[in-house]
CSV table of C-alpha atoms in Angstrom, one decimal:
chain,number,residue,atom,x,y,z
P,44,MET,CA,0.0,0.0,0.0
P,45,LEU,CA,1.4,3.4,-1.2
P,46,ASP,CA,1.3,6.2,1.5
P,47,LEU,CA,-0.6,9.3,0.3
P,48,GLN,CA,1.5,12.3,1.4
P,49,LYS,CA,-1.3,14.9,1.6
P,50,ALA,CA,-0.3,18.7,1.7
P,51,SER,CA,-1.0,20.3,5.0
P,52,VAL,CA,-3.9,22.8,5.0
P,53,LEU,CA,-1.4,25.6,6.1
P,54,LYS,CA,0.8,25.1,2.8
P,55,ARG,CA,-2.3,24.6,0.6
P,56,LEU,CA,-3.9,27.9,1.9
P,57,SER,CA,-0.4,29.7,1.2
P,58,ALA,CA,-0.1,28.4,-2.2
P,59,TYR,CA,-3.8,29.1,-3.0
P,60,ILE,CA,-3.4,33.0,-1.6
P,61,LEU,CA,-0.3,33.3,-3.8
P,62,ASP,CA,-1.8,31.8,-6.8
P,63,PHE,CA,-5.0,34.0,-6.5
P,64,ILE,CA,-2.8,37.0,-6.4
P,65,VAL,CA,-1.0,35.8,-9.5
P,66,LEU,CA,-4.5,35.3,-11.2
P,67,VAL,CA,-6.0,38.4,-10.2
P,68,ILE,CA,-3.0,40.4,-11.5
P,69,CYS,CA,-3.2,38.4,-14.9
P,70,ILE,CA,-7.0,39.0,-15.0
P,71,THR,CA,-6.8,42.7,-14.5
P,72,GLY,CA,-4.0,43.3,-17.0
P,73,VAL,CA,-5.9,41.1,-19.8
P,74,ALA,CA,-9.2,43.0,-18.8
P,75,PHE,CA,-7.4,46.4,-19.1
P,76,ALA,CA,-6.1,45.3,-22.6
P,77,LEU,CA,-9.4,44.0,-23.8
P,78,SER,CA,-11.4,47.1,-22.7
P,79,THR,CA,-9.0,49.1,-24.8
P,80,ILE,CA,-9.1,46.9,-27.7
P,81,LEU,CA,-12.8,46.4,-27.8
P,82,GLY,CA,-13.8,50.2,-27.1
P,83,TYR,CA,-15.3,49.9,-23.5
P,84,ASN,CA,-14.4,53.1,-22.5
P,85,GLU,CA,-15.8,55.0,-25.6
P,86,GLN,CA,-19.5,53.3,-25.0
P,87,SER,CA,-18.9,54.0,-21.2
P,88,GLU,CA,-18.4,57.8,-22.0
P,89,THR,CA,-21.4,57.9,-24.2
P,90,VAL,CA,-23.6,56.6,-21.5
P,91,ASN,CA,-22.2,59.1,-19.0
P,92,ARG,CA,-22.5,61.9,-21.4
P,93,ARG,CA,-26.1,61.3,-22.3
P,94,LYS,CA,-26.9,60.9,-18.7
P,95,ASN,CA,-25.2,64.2,-17.8
P,96,GLU,CA,-26.8,66.1,-20.8
P,97,ILE,CA,-30.5,64.6,-19.7
P,98,SER,CA,-29.7,65.6,-16.1
P,99,ILE,CA,-29.0,69.1,-17.1
P,100,GLU,CA,-32.1,69.2,-19.4
P,101,HIS,CA,-34.4,68.2,-16.5
P,102,ASN,CA,-32.3,69.8,-14.0
P,103,VAL,CA,-32.0,66.7,-11.8
P,104,ASN,CA,-29.2,64.4,-10.8
P,105,LEU,CA,-29.5,61.1,-12.3
P,106,ASP,CA,-26.6,59.5,-10.2
P,107,ILE,CA,-28.4,59.8,-6.9
P,108,GLU,CA,-28.7,56.8,-4.4
P,109,TYR,CA,-32.3,55.4,-3.5
P,110,GLU,CA,-32.2,57.0,0.1
P,111,GLU,CA,-31.6,60.2,-1.5
P,112,TYR,CA,-34.5,59.9,-4.1
P,113,GLN,CA,-36.8,59.1,-1.1
P,114,SER,CA,-35.9,62.3,0.6
P,115,LEU,CA,-36.9,64.5,-2.5
P,116,SER,CA,-40.3,66.3,-2.7
P,117,PRO,CA,-43.0,65.3,-4.8
P,118,VAL,CA,-42.2,67.8,-7.6
P,119,GLU,CA,-38.6,66.8,-7.5
P,120,LYS,CA,-39.6,63.1,-7.6
P,121,GLU,CA,-41.6,63.9,-10.9
P,122,ALA,CA,-38.9,65.8,-12.6
P,123,PHE,CA,-36.5,62.7,-11.7
P,124,ASP,CA,-38.6,60.1,-12.8
P,125,LYS,CA,-39.2,62.0,-16.4
P,126,ALA,CA,-35.6,62.3,-16.7
P,127,LYS,CA,-34.9,58.6,-15.8
P,128,GLU,CA,-37.6,57.7,-18.4
P,129,ALA,CA,-36.0,60.0,-20.9
P,130,PHE,CA,-32.6,58.5,-20.5
P,131,GLU,CA,-34.0,54.9,-20.3
P,132,ASN,CA,-35.6,55.7,-23.8
P,133,ASP,CA,-32.9,57.5,-25.5
P,134,PRO,CA,-31.6,55.8,-28.4
P,135,GLU,CA,-27.9,56.6,-28.3
P,136,ALA,CA,-28.0,56.0,-24.5
P,137,VAL,CA,-29.8,52.6,-24.9
P,138,LYS,CA,-27.5,51.4,-27.9
P,139,ALA,CA,-24.3,52.3,-26.0
P,140,TRP,CA,-25.5,50.6,-22.8
P,141,GLY,CA,-26.4,47.5,-24.7
P,142,ILE,CA,-23.1,47.3,-26.2
P,143,LEU,CA,-21.4,47.9,-22.8
P,144,VAL,CA,-23.3,45.1,-21.1
P,145,ASN,CA,-22.3,42.6,-23.7
P,146,LEU,CA,-18.6,44.1,-23.4
P,147,ILE,CA,-18.7,43.6,-19.7
P,148,PHE,CA,-19.7,39.8,-20.2
P,149,VAL,CA,-17.0,39.3,-23.0
P,150,ILE,CA,-14.2,41.0,-21.2
P,151,ILE,CA,-15.0,39.3,-17.9
P,152,SER,CA,-15.2,36.0,-19.7
P,153,LEU,CA,-12.0,36.1,-21.8
P,154,SER,CA,-10.2,37.6,-19.0
P,155,ILE,CA,-10.8,34.9,-16.6
P,156,LEU,CA,-10.4,32.2,-19.2
P,157,LEU,CA,-7.1,33.5,-20.6
P,158,SER,CA,-5.6,34.0,-17.2
P,159,TYR,CA,-6.6,30.5,-16.2
P,160,ILE,CA,-5.1,29.0,-19.3
P,161,VAL,CA,-1.8,30.8,-18.4
P,162,ALA,CA,-1.6,30.5,-14.7
P,163,GLU,CA,-3.3,27.1,-14.2
P,164,PHE,CA,-2.6,25.2,-17.4
P,165,ILE,CA,0.2,26.4,-19.1
P,166,ILE,CA,2.8,27.1,-16.3
P,167,PRO,CA,1.7,23.9,-14.6
P,168,LEU,CA,2.5,22.1,-18.0
P,169,ILE,CA,5.9,23.7,-18.0
P,170,LEU,CA,6.8,23.2,-14.4
P,171,GLY,CA,5.5,19.5,-14.2
P,172,ASN,CA,3.4,17.8,-11.8
P,173,GLY,CA,0.5,20.1,-12.0
P,174,GLN,CA,2.6,23.0,-10.3
P,175,THR,CA,1.4,26.4,-10.4
P,176,ILE,CA,3.6,29.2,-9.0
P,177,GLY,CA,2.4,29.1,-5.6
P,178,LYS,CA,2.6,25.3,-5.5
P,179,LYS,CA,6.2,25.5,-6.7
P,180,ILE,CA,7.1,27.8,-4.0
P,181,PHE,CA,5.6,25.9,-1.1
P,182,GLY,CA,6.6,22.3,-2.3
P,183,LEU,CA,3.4,21.2,-3.6
P,184,GLY,CA,2.2,19.0,-6.7
P,185,VAL,CA,-0.8,17.5,-8.2
P,186,MET,CA,-1.1,13.7,-9.0
P,187,ARG,CA,-4.0,11.4,-9.9
P,188,SER,CA,-5.5,9.9,-6.9
P,189,HIS,CA,-3.7,6.5,-7.7
P,190,HIS,CA,-0.3,7.9,-7.6
P,191,VAL,CA,0.3,8.4,-11.2
P,192,LYS,CA,1.5,11.5,-12.8
P,193,ILE,CA,-1.4,14.0,-14.0
P,194,THR,CA,-2.0,14.0,-17.6
P,195,SER,CA,-2.2,17.1,-19.7
P,196,THR,CA,-6.1,16.3,-20.3
P,197,GLN,CA,-6.7,15.6,-16.5
P,198,LEU,CA,-4.8,19.1,-16.0
P,199,PHE,CA,-7.2,20.8,-18.5
P,200,ILE,CA,-10.0,19.5,-16.9
P,201,ARG,CA,-9.0,20.4,-13.4
P,202,ALA,CA,-7.9,24.1,-14.5
P,203,ILE,CA,-10.5,25.0,-17.1
P,204,LEU,CA,-13.7,23.0,-16.5
P,205,GLY,CA,-13.3,22.8,-12.7
P,206,LYS,CA,-11.4,26.1,-11.5
P,207,CYS,CA,-12.2,28.4,-14.3
P,208,THR,CA,-15.8,27.4,-15.4
P,209,MET,CA,-17.4,26.0,-12.5
P,210,GLU,CA,-15.5,27.5,-9.5
P,211,THR,CA,-15.0,31.0,-10.9
P,212,MET,CA,-17.2,31.9,-14.0
P,213,PHE,CA,-20.2,30.4,-12.6
P,214,PRO,CA,-20.2,32.3,-9.4
P,215,VAL,CA,-18.9,35.4,-11.1
P,216,TYR,CA,-22.1,35.2,-13.6
P,217,LEU,CA,-24.2,34.5,-10.7
P,218,PHE,CA,-23.0,37.7,-8.7
P,219,ILE,CA,-23.5,39.7,-11.8
P,220,MET,CA,-27.0,38.8,-12.5
P,221,ILE,CA,-28.0,39.3,-8.8
P,222,PHE,CA,-26.5,42.4,-9.1
P,223,ILE,CA,-28.5,43.8,-12.0
P,224,GLY,CA,-31.6,42.2,-10.9
P,225,SER,CA,-32.0,39.4,-13.0
P,226,LEU,CA,-31.8,36.5,-10.5
P,227,GLY,CA,-32.2,38.0,-7.0
P,228,ILE,CA,-32.9,35.6,-4.2
P,229,VAL,CA,-32.6,32.5,-6.3
P,230,GLY,CA,-29.3,33.5,-7.6
P,231,LEU,CA,-28.3,34.0,-3.9
P,232,ALA,CA,-29.5,30.6,-3.1
P,233,VAL,CA,-27.8,28.8,-5.7
P,234,LEU,CA,-24.6,30.8,-4.8
P,235,VAL,CA,-25.0,29.6,-1.0
P,236,LEU,CA,-25.7,26.0,-2.1
P,237,PHE,CA,-22.5,25.9,-4.5
P,238,LEU,CA,-20.6,27.2,-1.3
P,239,LEU,CA,-22.0,24.4,0.7
P,240,LEU,CA,-21.2,21.7,-1.8
P,241,GLN,CA,-17.4,22.8,-1.7
P,242,ILE,CA,-17.3,22.7,2.2
P,243,CYS,CA,-19.1,19.3,2.2
P,244,LEU,CA,-16.5,17.8,-0.5
P,245,ILE,CA,-13.8,18.9,1.7
P,246,ILE,CA,-15.0,17.4,4.8
P,247,PHE,CA,-16.4,14.3,3.5
P,248,THR,CA,-14.4,13.0,0.5
P,249,LYS,CA,-11.5,10.8,1.2
P,250,ASN,CA,-8.7,13.2,0.1
P,251,ASN,CA,-10.5,16.4,1.3
P,252,CYS,CA,-11.1,17.5,-2.3
P,253,VAL,CA,-13.0,20.2,-3.9
P,254,VAL,CA,-14.9,20.4,-7.3
P,255,HIS,CA,-11.9,20.6,-9.6
P,256,ASP,CA,-10.0,18.0,-7.8
P,257,VAL,CA,-13.4,15.7,-8.0
P,258,LEU,CA,-13.8,16.3,-11.7
P,259,SER,CA,-10.1,15.2,-12.6
P,260,ASP,CA,-9.7,12.7,-10.0
P,261,THR,CA,-6.5,14.4,-8.6
P,262,VAL,CA,-5.2,15.2,-5.1
P,263,VAL,CA,-2.7,18.0,-4.0
P,264,VAL,CA,0.2,16.5,-2.3
P,265,ASP,CA,3.6,17.1,-0.7
P,266,ILE,CA,5.9,16.8,-3.7
P,267,THR,CA,9.0,16.3,-1.7
P,268,SER,CA,8.0,13.2,0.1
P,269,GLN,CA,5.2,11.8,-2.3
P,270,MET,CA,6.1,9.0,-4.8
P,271,ILE,CA,4.6,9.7,-7.9
P,272,PHE,CA,4.9,7.4,-11.1
P,273,GLU,CA,5.2,8.5,-14.7
P,274,THR,CA,2.5,5.8,-15.8
P,275,ASP,CA,0.1,3.3,-14.9
P,276,GLU,CA,2.7,0.6,-16.2
P,277,ALA,CA,5.4,2.1,-14.0
P,278,LEU,CA,3.0,1.8,-10.9
P,279,LEU,CA,2.1,-1.6,-11.8
P,280,GLU,CA,5.8,-2.8,-12.1
P,281,TYR,CA,6.3,-1.3,-8.7
P,282,GLN,CA,3.6,-3.0,-7.3
P,283,LYS,CA,4.9,-6.1,-8.5
P,284,LYS,CA,8.3,-5.7,-7.1
P,285,ILE,CA,6.9,-4.9,-3.6
P,286,HIS,CA,4.5,-7.9,-3.8
P,287,ALA,CA,7.6,-10.4,-5.0
P,288,GLU,CA,9.8,-8.8,-2.0
P,289,SER,CA,6.7,-9.3,0.4
P,290,VAL,CA,6.5,-12.9,-0.7
P,291,GLN,CA,10.2,-13.5,-0.7
P,292,LYS,CA,10.3,-12.3,2.9
P,293,SER,CA,7.4,-14.6,3.8
P,294,SER,CA,9.1,-17.5,2.7
P,295,TYR,CA,11.8,-17.3,5.3
C-alpha cells in the first residue's frame, strides 16, 4: 500500500493565496487590454455623456442613491422620474448601454479564461506535476488519486472545467446577474448551495478534495515526500516488485 502524502492545510492555503494574487494580476491586465481594444471606455463615456445631458435638461441628478431619491419632494421626484424615463428611452444611450453590457460579459469571460489558461494550465505544464507558481514555491504538486502523474487532459479538466468554469465563472456570472436584478434571491440561494457543496466535499471526501479535484480525479500532495509514478505501467511494475519482495520475505 502506497502512502498518500497529502499537503498540509497551511501549505495549501498559502499556495492558494499566492496563486490567487497571480491570477488577479493576470485578469486585471488582460481586462484592461481588452477594454481598450474593444472600445469599452468609448461606450461608457457615451452613456455618461447622455446621462449628464439629460440631467441638465431636466435639472436633476440621475446619479443619486435610492435613499436620496426618497428624500426628494413630490415635484422633484416627478422631475427625476421624467429624466430617468427620457434616459432609459434615449436611442443613443440605450444602444451604448446594450453594447456596454455585452462587453462586460465578453471582457470578464475572456480575461478569466485566458488568465486560467496561462496561470493554471500552461505554467503547470512547464513546471510539471501540476505545479502552479504557488505550489512550486511551497513544495506542493498534483497527481492522480492512484499515485500516477497527472496528464495534460486531466490538468485541463482540473484548471479550465473545474477551477475556471465551475468555481469562478459560474459564481461570477451569478453575482453579476444578482447585482443587475435578473436573479435576486434565487441566484443568492444557488451561490450559497454551491459554497456548501465545496465545504461538504472538503469534509466528506477521502482526500478532502473540492470540485476541480473531484472532476479530474486528482489530489494535492507534498511533492518532496510523495512517490509519483510516470505511468500506470510504472505503478504496476512497482506493485509487482513490492509484492515479490513481500512473498520472498514471508518464505523465510
